[in-house]
PDB file of C-alpha atoms and ligand atoms in Angstrom:
ATOM      1  CA  MET Q 718     -12.925   5.999 -11.139  1.00 96.00           C
ATOM      2  CA  LEU Q 719     -13.142   9.536  -9.726  1.00 98.00           C
ATOM      3  CA  ASP Q 720     -11.172  12.500 -10.960  1.00 98.00           C
ATOM      4  CA  LEU Q 721     -11.308  15.872  -9.307  1.00 98.00           C
ATOM      5  CA  SER Q 722      -9.504  18.547 -11.304  1.00 98.00           C
ATOM      6  CA  ASN Q 723      -8.753  22.005  -9.929  1.00 98.00           C
ATOM      7  CA  ILE Q 724     -11.679  21.914  -7.524  1.00 98.00           C
ATOM      8  CA  THR Q 725     -12.331  25.154  -5.694  1.00 98.00           C
ATOM      9  CA  LYS Q 726     -15.241  25.956  -3.407  1.00 98.00           C
ATOM     10  CA  VAL Q 727     -15.871  29.450  -2.132  1.00 98.00           C
ATOM     11  CA  PHE Q 728     -18.797  30.079   0.211  1.00 98.00           C
ATOM     12  CA  TYR Q 729     -20.424  33.545   0.217  1.00 97.00           C
ATOM     13  CA  PRO Q 730     -18.173  34.898  -2.543  1.00 95.00           C
ATOM     14  CA  GLY Q 731     -17.765  38.637  -2.699  1.00 94.00           C
ATOM     15  CA  THR Q 732     -19.053  39.219   0.843  1.00 96.00           C
ATOM     16  CA  VAL Q 733     -17.296  39.861   4.148  1.00 96.00           C
ATOM     17  CA  ASN Q 734     -18.024  36.221   5.014  1.00 95.00           C
ATOM     18  CA  GLU Q 735     -16.234  34.899   1.912  1.00 96.00           C
ATOM     19  CA  LYS Q 736     -14.640  31.552   2.737  1.00 97.00           C
ATOM     20  CA  MET Q 737     -12.503  29.414   0.481  1.00 98.00           C
ATOM     21  CA  ALA Q 738     -13.299  25.909   1.753  1.00 98.00           C
ATOM     22  CA  LEU Q 739     -11.414  24.098  -1.019  1.00 98.00           C
ATOM     23  CA  ASP Q 740      -8.498  25.596  -2.868  1.00 98.00           C
ATOM     24  CA  ASN Q 741      -7.621  24.029  -6.212  1.00 97.00           C
ATOM     25  CA  VAL Q 742      -7.853  20.392  -5.130  1.00 98.00           C
ATOM     26  CA  ASN Q 743      -6.728  17.643  -7.499  1.00 98.00           C
ATOM     27  CA  LEU Q 744      -7.500  14.052  -6.617  1.00 98.00           C
ATOM     28  CA  HIS Q 745      -7.464  10.874  -8.641  1.00 98.00           C
ATOM     29  CA  VAL Q 746      -9.237   7.922  -7.034  1.00 98.00           C
ATOM     30  CA  ASN Q 747      -8.620   4.487  -8.541  1.00 97.00           C
ATOM     31  CA  LYS Q 748     -11.276   1.799  -8.633  1.00 97.00           C
ATOM     32  CA  GLY Q 749     -10.911  -0.234  -5.437  1.00 96.00           C
ATOM     33  CA  ASP Q 750      -9.127   2.496  -3.519  1.00 97.00           C
ATOM     34  CA  VAL Q 751     -10.060   2.678   0.161  1.00 98.00           C
ATOM     35  CA  ILE Q 752      -8.912   6.103   1.249  1.00 98.00           C
ATOM     36  CA  CYS Q 753      -8.865   7.467   4.790  1.00 97.00           C
ATOM     37  CA  ILE Q 754      -9.064  11.241   5.035  1.00 97.00           C
ATOM     38  CA  VAL Q 755      -7.729  13.061   8.090  1.00 94.00           C
ATOM     39  CA  GLY Q 756      -7.379  16.763   8.827  1.00 92.00           C
ATOM     40  CA  SER Q 757      -8.278  19.361  11.403  1.00 88.00           C
ATOM     41  CA  ASN Q 758     -11.766  20.803  11.816  1.00 89.00           C
ATOM     42  CA  GLY Q 759     -12.692  23.088   8.986  1.00 93.00           C
ATOM     43  CA  SER Q 760      -9.998  21.775   6.644  1.00 94.00           C
ATOM     44  CA  GLY Q 761     -12.585  20.983   3.946  1.00 97.00           C
ATOM     45  CA  LYS Q 762     -13.217  17.241   4.333  1.00 97.00           C
ATOM     46  CA  SER Q 763     -17.012  17.422   4.413  1.00 97.00           C
ATOM     47  CA  THR Q 764     -17.041  20.073   1.711  1.00 98.00           C
ATOM     48  CA  LEU Q 765     -15.091  17.674  -0.491  1.00 98.00           C
ATOM     49  CA  PHE Q 766     -17.840  15.064   0.044  1.00 98.00           C
ATOM     50  CA  ASN Q 767     -20.569  17.678  -0.510  1.00 98.00           C
ATOM     51  CA  LEU Q 768     -19.061  18.508  -3.899  1.00 98.00           C
ATOM     52  CA  ILE Q 769     -18.549  14.872  -4.921  1.00 98.00           C
ATOM     53  CA  SER Q 770     -22.142  13.997  -4.023  1.00 98.00           C
ATOM     54  CA  GLY Q 771     -23.565  17.173  -5.571  1.00 98.00           C
ATOM     55  CA  THR Q 772     -24.967  18.713  -2.374  1.00 97.00           C
ATOM     56  CA  TYR Q 773     -23.243  21.957  -3.391  1.00 98.00           C
ATOM     57  CA  PRO Q 774     -22.039  23.059  -6.814  1.00 98.00           C
ATOM     58  CA  VAL Q 775     -18.317  23.628  -7.310  1.00 98.00           C
ATOM     59  CA  THR Q 776     -17.079  27.188  -7.686  1.00 98.00           C
ATOM     60  CA  ASN Q 777     -14.462  25.981 -10.116  1.00 97.00           C
ATOM     61  CA  GLY Q 778     -13.137  22.725 -11.489  1.00 98.00           C
ATOM     62  CA  LYS Q 779     -14.343  19.471 -12.959  1.00 98.00           C
ATOM     63  CA  ILE Q 780     -15.567  16.172 -11.512  1.00 98.00           C
ATOM     64  CA  ILE Q 781     -15.329  13.043 -13.653  1.00 98.00           C
ATOM     65  CA  PHE Q 782     -16.924   9.855 -12.308  1.00 98.00           C
ATOM     66  CA  ASP Q 783     -16.527   6.599 -14.199  1.00 96.00           C
ATOM     67  CA  GLY Q 784     -15.600   8.478 -17.357  1.00 95.00           C
ATOM     68  CA  THR Q 785     -18.578  10.856 -17.221  1.00 97.00           C
ATOM     69  CA  ASP Q 786     -18.436  14.538 -16.394  1.00 98.00           C
ATOM     70  CA  ILE Q 787     -20.810  14.882 -13.425  1.00 98.00           C
ATOM     71  CA  THR Q 788     -19.838  18.414 -12.426  1.00 98.00           C
ATOM     72  CA  ALA Q 789     -23.340  19.711 -13.191  1.00 97.00           C
ATOM     73  CA  SER Q 790     -25.272  16.547 -12.440  1.00 97.00           C
ATOM     74  CA  PRO Q 791     -27.905  16.838  -9.666  1.00 97.00           C
ATOM     75  CA  GLU Q 792     -27.443  15.226  -6.257  1.00 96.00           C
ATOM     76  CA  TYR Q 793     -30.268  12.678  -6.646  1.00 93.00           C
ATOM     77  CA  LYS Q 794     -28.688  11.290  -9.820  1.00 94.00           C
ATOM     78  CA  ARG Q 795     -25.261  10.959  -8.261  1.00 96.00           C
ATOM     79  CA  ALA Q 796     -26.872   9.219  -5.271  1.00 93.00           C
ATOM     80  CA  MET Q 797     -27.693   6.289  -7.552  1.00 91.00           C
ATOM     81  CA  THR Q 798     -23.997   5.405  -7.709  1.00 94.00           C
ATOM     82  CA  ILE Q 799     -22.437   7.300  -4.814  1.00 96.00           C
ATOM     83  CA  GLY Q 800     -23.568   6.156  -1.354  1.00 95.00           C
ATOM     84  CA  ARG Q 801     -23.012   8.464   1.575  1.00 96.00           C
ATOM     85  CA  ILE Q 802     -23.150   7.911   5.316  1.00 96.00           C
ATOM     86  CA  PHE Q 803     -23.084  10.710   7.868  1.00 95.00           C
ATOM     87  CA  GLN Q 804     -22.062  10.937  11.493  1.00 93.00           C
ATOM     88  CA  ASP Q 805     -25.681  11.259  12.635  1.00 94.00           C
ATOM     89  CA  PRO Q 806     -27.232   7.756  12.882  1.00 91.00           C
ATOM     90  CA  THR Q 807     -30.734   9.164  12.279  1.00 93.00           C
ATOM     91  CA  LYS Q 808     -29.876  10.450   8.803  1.00 92.00           C
ATOM     92  CA  GLY Q 809     -29.761   7.329   6.657  1.00 91.00           C
ATOM     93  CA  THR Q 810     -33.019   5.605   7.615  1.00 94.00           C
ATOM     94  CA  ALA Q 811     -36.703   6.492   8.084  1.00 95.00           C
ATOM     95  CA  ALA Q 812     -37.573   6.295  11.813  1.00 95.00           C
ATOM     96  CA  ASN Q 813     -41.303   5.748  11.458  1.00 95.00           C
ATOM     97  CA  MET Q 814     -41.006   2.953   8.903  1.00 96.00           C
ATOM     98  CA  SER Q 815     -40.303  -0.701   9.667  1.00 97.00           C
ATOM     99  CA  ILE Q 816     -36.892  -2.240   9.047  1.00 97.00           C
ATOM    100  CA  GLU Q 817     -38.276  -4.286   6.144  1.00 96.00           C
ATOM    101  CA  ASP Q 818     -39.885  -1.238   4.523  1.00 95.00           C
ATOM    102  CA  ASN Q 819     -36.627   0.660   4.852  1.00 95.00           C
ATOM    103  CA  MET Q 820     -34.800  -2.258   3.250  1.00 95.00           C
ATOM    104  CA  ILE Q 821     -37.190  -2.563   0.330  1.00 93.00           C
ATOM    105  CA  THR Q 822     -36.630   1.132  -0.387  1.00 90.00           C
ATOM    106  CA  ALA Q 823     -32.873   0.586  -0.370  1.00 90.00           C
ATOM    107  CA  GLU Q 824     -33.107  -2.442  -2.625  1.00 89.00           C
ATOM    108  CA  SER Q 825     -35.410  -0.639  -5.088  1.00 86.00           C
ATOM    109  CA  LYS Q 826     -32.790   2.076  -5.338  1.00 81.00           C
ATOM    110  CA  GLY Q 827     -30.224  -0.611  -6.130  1.00 76.00           C
ATOM    111  CA  MET Q 828     -32.483  -1.954  -8.876  1.00 78.00           C
ATOM    112  CA  LYS Q 829     -32.401   1.550 -10.336  1.00 69.00           C
ATOM    113  CA  GLY Q 830     -36.055   2.284  -9.712  1.00 64.00           C
ATOM    114  CA  LEU Q 831     -37.503  -1.109 -10.673  1.00 71.00           C
ATOM    115  CA  ARG Q 832     -40.422  -1.852  -8.383  1.00 72.00           C
ATOM    116  CA  ILE Q 833     -39.935  -4.841  -6.156  1.00 79.00           C
ATOM    117  CA  SER Q 834     -42.510  -6.186  -3.753  1.00 83.00           C
ATOM    118  CA  LEU Q 835     -42.204  -7.473  -0.264  1.00 87.00           C
ATOM    119  CA  ASN Q 836     -43.032 -11.195  -0.207  1.00 90.00           C
ATOM    120  CA  ASN Q 837     -41.903 -14.035   2.018  1.00 92.00           C
ATOM    121  CA  GLU Q 838     -38.955 -14.862  -0.208  1.00 91.00           C
ATOM    122  CA  LYS Q 839     -37.790 -11.259   0.031  1.00 92.00           C
ATOM    123  CA  ARG Q 840     -38.257 -11.328   3.808  1.00 95.00           C
ATOM    124  CA  GLU Q 841     -36.024 -14.394   4.053  1.00 95.00           C
ATOM    125  CA  HIS Q 842     -33.380 -12.617   2.034  1.00 93.00           C
ATOM    126  CA  PHE Q 843     -33.596  -9.545   4.278  1.00 95.00           C
ATOM    127  CA  ARG Q 844     -33.441 -11.751   7.355  1.00 96.00           C
ATOM    128  CA  SER Q 845     -30.235 -13.352   6.126  1.00 93.00           C
ATOM    129  CA  LEU Q 846     -28.694  -9.925   5.484  1.00 92.00           C
ATOM    130  CA  LEU Q 847     -29.833  -8.666   8.886  1.00 94.00           C
ATOM    131  CA  GLN Q 848     -28.033 -11.554  10.519  1.00 91.00           C
ATOM    132  CA  PHE Q 849     -24.796  -9.623   9.925  1.00 84.00           C
ATOM    133  CA  ILE Q 850     -26.012  -6.925  12.279  1.00 88.00           C
ATOM    134  CA  GLY Q 851     -28.030  -9.080  14.684  1.00 90.00           C
ATOM    135  CA  LEU Q 852     -31.425  -7.680  13.682  1.00 95.00           C
ATOM    136  CA  GLN Q 853     -32.801 -10.752  11.890  1.00 96.00           C
ATOM    137  CA  ASP Q 854     -35.833 -11.051  14.181  1.00 97.00           C
ATOM    138  CA  ARG Q 855     -36.885  -7.419  14.012  1.00 97.00           C
ATOM    139  CA  LEU Q 856     -38.080  -6.991  10.423  1.00 97.00           C
ATOM    140  CA  LYS Q 857     -41.395  -5.438  11.468  1.00 97.00           C
ATOM    141  CA  ASP Q 858     -40.001  -3.138  14.150  1.00 97.00           C
ATOM    142  CA  ASN Q 859     -39.871   0.558  13.431  1.00 97.00           C
ATOM    143  CA  VAL Q 860     -36.353   1.836  12.880  1.00 97.00           C
ATOM    144  CA  GLY Q 861     -36.958   4.527  15.521  1.00 96.00           C
ATOM    145  CA  LEU Q 862     -36.793   1.778  18.162  1.00 96.00           C
ATOM    146  CA  LEU Q 863     -33.168   0.916  17.364  1.00 95.00           C
ATOM    147  CA  SER Q 864     -30.083   2.159  19.215  1.00 92.00           C
ATOM    148  CA  GLY Q 865     -27.693   4.532  17.464  1.00 92.00           C
ATOM    149  CA  GLY Q 866     -25.239   1.718  16.764  1.00 91.00           C
ATOM    150  CA  GLN Q 867     -27.918  -0.609  15.381  1.00 93.00           C
ATOM    151  CA  ARG Q 868     -29.290   2.179  13.270  1.00 94.00           C
ATOM    152  CA  GLN Q 869     -25.905   3.086  11.818  1.00 94.00           C
ATOM    153  CA  ALA Q 870     -25.255  -0.604  11.078  1.00 93.00           C
ATOM    154  CA  LEU Q 871     -28.616  -0.746   9.264  1.00 95.00           C
ATOM    155  CA  THR Q 872     -27.786   2.428   7.353  1.00 95.00           C
ATOM    156  CA  LEU Q 873     -24.542   0.815   6.236  1.00 93.00           C
ATOM    157  CA  LEU Q 874     -26.319  -2.379   5.177  1.00 93.00           C
ATOM    158  CA  MET Q 875     -28.974  -0.405   3.288  1.00 94.00           C
ATOM    159  CA  THR Q 876     -26.389   1.765   1.581  1.00 94.00           C
ATOM    160  CA  VAL Q 877     -24.568  -1.331   0.358  1.00 91.00           C
ATOM    161  CA  MET Q 878     -27.899  -2.885  -0.761  1.00 90.00           C
ATOM    162  CA  SER Q 879     -28.487   0.133  -2.988  1.00 89.00           C
ATOM    163  CA  ARG Q 880     -25.414  -1.042  -4.941  1.00 90.00           C
ATOM    164  CA  PRO Q 881     -23.283   2.095  -5.034  1.00 94.00           C
ATOM    165  CA  LYS Q 882     -19.996   2.159  -6.921  1.00 95.00           C
ATOM    166  CA  MET Q 883     -18.482   4.415  -4.331  1.00 97.00           C
ATOM    167  CA  LEU Q 884     -18.982   4.963  -0.601  1.00 97.00           C
ATOM    168  CA  LEU Q 885     -18.435   8.295   1.154  1.00 98.00           C
ATOM    169  CA  LEU Q 886     -18.204   7.825   4.914  1.00 97.00           C
ATOM    170  CA  ASP Q 887     -18.059  11.050   6.911  1.00 97.00           C
ATOM    171  CA  GLU Q 888     -16.967  10.160  10.463  1.00 95.00           C
ATOM    172  CA  HIS Q 889     -19.757   7.600  10.416  1.00 95.00           C
ATOM    173  CA  THR Q 890     -18.737   6.009  13.727  1.00 93.00           C
ATOM    174  CA  ALA Q 891     -17.918   9.216  15.614  1.00 93.00           C
ATOM    175  CA  ALA Q 892     -21.311   9.441  17.352  1.00 91.00           C
ATOM    176  CA  LEU Q 893     -21.207   5.841  18.612  1.00 89.00           C
ATOM    177  CA  ASP Q 894     -19.779   4.408  21.812  1.00 88.00           C
ATOM    178  CA  PRO Q 895     -16.442   2.579  21.324  1.00 88.00           C
ATOM    179  CA  ARG Q 896     -17.984  -0.904  21.181  1.00 86.00           C
ATOM    180  CA  ASN Q 897     -20.590   0.010  18.573  1.00 86.00           C
ATOM    181  CA  ALA Q 898     -18.061   2.087  16.673  1.00 89.00           C
ATOM    182  CA  GLN Q 899     -15.887  -1.015  16.385  1.00 89.00           C
ATOM    183  CA  ILE Q 900     -18.837  -3.153  15.250  1.00 88.00           C
ATOM    184  CA  VAL Q 901     -19.797  -0.651  12.547  1.00 90.00           C
ATOM    185  CA  MET Q 902     -16.148  -0.370  11.449  1.00 92.00           C
ATOM    186  CA  ASP Q 903     -15.818  -4.151  11.169  1.00 92.00           C
ATOM    187  CA  LEU Q 904     -18.988  -4.215   9.097  1.00 91.00           C
ATOM    188  CA  THR Q 905     -17.650  -1.407   6.938  1.00 94.00           C
ATOM    189  CA  GLU Q 906     -14.502  -3.416   6.269  1.00 94.00           C
ATOM    190  CA  HIS Q 907     -16.550  -6.532   5.552  1.00 92.00           C
ATOM    191  CA  PHE Q 908     -18.903  -4.834   3.071  1.00 92.00           C
ATOM    192  CA  ILE Q 909     -16.135  -2.942   1.278  1.00 95.00           C
ATOM    193  CA  ALA Q 910     -14.273  -6.221   0.734  1.00 94.00           C
ATOM    194  CA  GLU Q 911     -17.348  -8.281  -0.154  1.00 91.00           C
ATOM    195  CA  TYR Q 912     -18.757  -5.787  -2.661  1.00 91.00           C
ATOM    196  CA  LYS Q 913     -15.329  -4.595  -3.846  1.00 94.00           C
ATOM    197  CA  LEU Q 914     -16.315  -1.005  -3.172  1.00 96.00           C
ATOM    198  CA  THR Q 915     -14.259   2.096  -3.687  1.00 98.00           C
ATOM    199  CA  ALA Q 916     -14.469   4.164  -0.521  1.00 98.00           C
ATOM    200  CA  LEU Q 917     -13.472   7.510   0.951  1.00 98.00           C
ATOM    201  CA  MET Q 918     -13.658   7.683   4.717  1.00 97.00           C
ATOM    202  CA  VAL Q 919     -13.177  10.710   6.936  1.00 97.00           C
ATOM    203  CA  THR Q 920     -11.935   9.805  10.409  1.00 94.00           C
ATOM    204  CA  HIS Q 921     -10.466  11.601  13.397  1.00 88.00           C
ATOM    205  CA  ASN Q 922      -8.734   8.448  14.538  1.00 88.00           C
ATOM    206  CA  MET Q 923      -5.175   8.643  13.178  1.00 89.00           C
ATOM    207  CA  GLN Q 924      -4.284   5.081  14.161  1.00 88.00           C
ATOM    208  CA  PHE Q 925      -7.374   3.902  12.441  1.00 89.00           C
ATOM    209  CA  ALA Q 926      -6.533   5.876   9.308  1.00 93.00           C
ATOM    210  CA  ILE Q 927      -3.122   4.197   9.248  1.00 93.00           C
ATOM    211  CA  ASN Q 928      -4.527   0.683   9.635  1.00 92.00           C
ATOM    212  CA  PHE Q 929      -7.552   0.896   7.377  1.00 93.00           C
ATOM    213  CA  GLY Q 930      -7.535   1.005   3.584  1.00 95.00           C
ATOM    214  CA  ASN Q 931      -4.728   1.379   1.055  1.00 96.00           C
ATOM    215  CA  ARG Q 932      -4.324   5.131   1.001  1.00 98.00           C
ATOM    216  CA  LEU Q 933      -4.277   8.056   3.407  1.00 97.00           C
ATOM    217  CA  ILE Q 934      -4.926  11.698   2.627  1.00 96.00           C
ATOM    218  CA  MET Q 935      -4.370  14.629   4.949  1.00 95.00           C
ATOM    219  CA  MET Q 936      -6.133  17.931   4.395  1.00 95.00           C
ATOM    220  CA  ASP Q 937      -5.401  21.361   5.747  1.00 93.00           C
ATOM    221  CA  GLU Q 938      -6.980  24.717   4.935  1.00 94.00           C
ATOM    222  CA  GLY Q 939      -8.795  23.430   1.889  1.00 97.00           C
ATOM    223  CA  THR Q 940      -5.875  21.597   0.309  1.00 97.00           C
ATOM    224  CA  ILE Q 941      -4.510  18.064   0.248  1.00 96.00           C
ATOM    225  CA  ILE Q 942      -1.140  18.261   1.975  1.00 94.00           C
ATOM    226  CA  LEU Q 943      -0.294  14.559   2.126  1.00 94.00           C
ATOM    227  CA  ASP Q 944      -1.251  11.544   0.026  1.00 96.00           C
ATOM    228  CA  VAL Q 945       0.429   8.243   0.893  1.00 96.00           C
ATOM    229  CA  SER Q 946      -0.431   4.704  -0.097  1.00 96.00           C
ATOM    230  CA  GLY Q 947       0.672   1.091   0.084  1.00 92.00           C
ATOM    231  CA  GLU Q 948       3.722   0.237   2.116  1.00 92.00           C
ATOM    232  CA  GLU Q 949       4.549   3.860   2.821  1.00 94.00           C
ATOM    233  CA  LYS Q 950       1.159   4.178   4.489  1.00 94.00           C
ATOM    234  CA  SER Q 951       1.228   0.962   6.473  1.00 90.00           C
ATOM    235  CA  LYS Q 952       4.658   1.856   7.863  1.00 93.00           C
ATOM    236  CA  LEU Q 953       3.392   5.166   9.266  1.00 93.00           C
ATOM    237  CA  THR Q 954       2.977   5.758  12.985  1.00 92.00           C
ATOM    238  CA  VAL Q 955       0.728   8.323  14.639  1.00 89.00           C
ATOM    239  CA  GLU Q 956       3.797  10.261  15.824  1.00 89.00           C
ATOM    240  CA  GLU Q 957       5.212  10.273  12.298  1.00 89.00           C
ATOM    241  CA  LEU Q 958       1.893  11.482  10.942  1.00 87.00           C
ATOM    242  CA  VAL Q 959       1.748  14.339  13.432  1.00 83.00           C
ATOM    243  CA  ARG Q 960       5.365  15.227  12.655  1.00 85.00           C
ATOM    244  CA  LEU Q 961       4.639  15.201   8.924  1.00 85.00           C
ATOM    245  CA  PHE Q 962       1.654  17.443   9.504  1.00 82.00           C
ATOM    246  CA  LYS Q 963       3.760  20.028  11.350  1.00 81.00           C
ATOM    247  CA  ASN Q 964       6.522  19.912   8.750  1.00 82.00           C
ATOM    248  CA  LEU Q 965       4.174  20.150   5.822  1.00 79.00           C
ATOM    249  CA  ARG Q 966       2.326  23.057   7.318  1.00 77.00           C
ATOM    250  CA  ASN Q 967       5.506  24.974   7.984  1.00 72.00           C
ATOM    251  CA  LYS Q 968       6.767  24.213   4.510  1.00 55.00           C
ATOM    252  CA  THR Q 969       3.526  25.331   2.954  1.00 54.00           C
ATOM    253  CA  TYR Q 970       3.494  28.538   4.948  1.00 46.00           C
ATOM    254  CA  ALA Q 971       7.166  29.296   4.302  1.00 45.00           C
ATOM    255  CA  ASN Q 972       6.824  28.795   0.563  1.00 43.00           C
ATOM    256  CA  ASP Q 973       3.517  30.419   0.057  1.00 39.00           C
ATOM    257  CA  GLU Q 974       3.576  34.186   0.133  1.00 37.00           C
ATOM    258  CA  ALA Q 975      -0.145  34.388  -0.327  1.00 30.00           C
ATOM    259  CA  LEU Q 976      -0.673  32.572   2.927  1.00 29.00           C
ATOM    260  CA  LEU Q 977       1.913  34.647   4.739  1.00 28.00           C
ATOM    261  CA  THR Q 978       0.441  37.932   3.627  1.00 27.00           C
ATOM    262  CA  LYS Q 979      -2.999  36.795   4.699  1.00 26.00           C
ATOM    263  CA  GLU Q 980      -1.973  37.049   8.336  1.00 23.00           C
TER     264      GLU Q 980
HETATM  265  N1  ADP M 897     -22.601  25.446   3.879  1.00 61.35           N
HETATM  266  C1  ADP M 897     -21.581  26.214   4.252  1.00 61.35           C
HETATM  267  N2  ADP M 897     -21.697  27.548   4.257  1.00 61.35           N
HETATM  268  C2  ADP M 897     -20.666  28.340   4.615  1.00 61.35           C
HETATM  269  N3  ADP M 897     -19.457  27.888   4.986  1.00 61.35           N
HETATM  270  C3  ADP M 897     -19.277  26.561   5.000  1.00 61.35           C
HETATM  271  C4  ADP M 897     -20.323  25.647   4.641  1.00 61.35           C
HETATM  272  N4  ADP M 897     -19.854  24.390   4.757  1.00 61.35           N
HETATM  273  C5  ADP M 897     -18.575  24.502   5.164  1.00 61.35           C
HETATM  274  N5  ADP M 897     -18.223  25.799   5.314  1.00 61.35           N
HETATM  275  C6  ADP M 897     -16.911  26.298   5.752  1.00 61.35           C
HETATM  276  O1  ADP M 897     -15.917  25.686   4.948  1.00 61.35           O
HETATM  277  C7  ADP M 897     -14.787  25.293   5.734  1.00 61.35           C
HETATM  278  C8  ADP M 897     -14.592  23.788   5.616  1.00 61.35           C
HETATM  279  O2  ADP M 897     -15.662  23.132   6.303  1.00 61.35           O
HETATM  280  P1  ADP M 897     -15.851  21.547   6.295  1.00 61.35           P
HETATM  281  O3  ADP M 897     -15.681  21.049   4.919  1.00 61.35           O
HETATM  282  O4  ADP M 897     -17.145  21.270   6.969  1.00 61.35           O
HETATM  283  O5  ADP M 897     -14.629  21.073   7.187  1.00 61.35           O
HETATM  284  P2  ADP M 897     -14.316  19.666   7.857  1.00 61.35           P
HETATM  285  O6  ADP M 897     -15.341  18.686   7.416  1.00 61.35           O
HETATM  286  O7  ADP M 897     -12.928  19.317   7.406  1.00 61.35           O
HETATM  287  O8  ADP M 897     -14.347  19.914   9.337  1.00 61.35           O
HETATM  288  C9  ADP M 897     -15.089  25.770   7.145  1.00 61.35           C
HETATM  289  O9  ADP M 897     -14.490  27.027   7.333  1.00 61.35           O
HETATM  290  C10 ADP M 897     -16.584  25.895   7.176  1.00 61.35           C
HETATM  291  O10 ADP M 897     -17.013  26.854   8.103  1.00 61.35           O
HETATM  292 MG1   MG M 898     -16.687  17.505   8.515  1.00 61.35          MG
END
């Protein structure tokens, strides 16, 4: 489904601020994979998403999506098939538009640009979808009136309505209180299963990363240092994960002269 080959991203190359955010990353994502991504701050998780969605060009490497080379394809084109949700609940919806107008925009995107109009039949359909997130009676309310949790739930619903093949979730519950975070996570699980989506999800919650999805990836300093799936993943504990992280880091440092000489 998604193949990243030898992906490198260097910010400000050739300057004193030069920063290698991703260092020769290779990742093969199978259709239906639900992958949790963990790793310390600055390890390159968001950069990985920025390169997959085309926000930034790669410095080196190739991105194949569904058999097509999309390395040079613009962000707006990739957005037709790759849905992305950010930590900030205000990012995925238009505050000064009603819920129904936001939804019609999302559905039009799913119809690949075909114009659809808002009639009573459509409103009924939206109402039934909104029932999932408890907003069925608020079609005409402006999105700006919603709480962060409601807004993130709506963003999730709208993203799914736009019929992506892949979801990129970048700590999308981190800004919510624990109760709303759980609601949005349950919805995420529900939509991924219902629409058989392939998903990559960045999370800081290690326990969550162990429980959710079929595969877990750990990043550090711009590289993937751990990639476990299936039974191996579900048997993990948080302590084991932390231990693995320490071991892998030491191993990487001990074996990699380039890293040692950097210090
Ligand atoms: N737009 C940018 N310009 C310059 N440096 C960036 C940019 N985005 C990310 N970086 C740098 O790349 C590294 C990886 O960042 P990021 O991918 O955001 O990490 P994570 O999401 O894992 O916390 C960091 O050192 C960060 O400062
Ligand atoms: Mg990030």
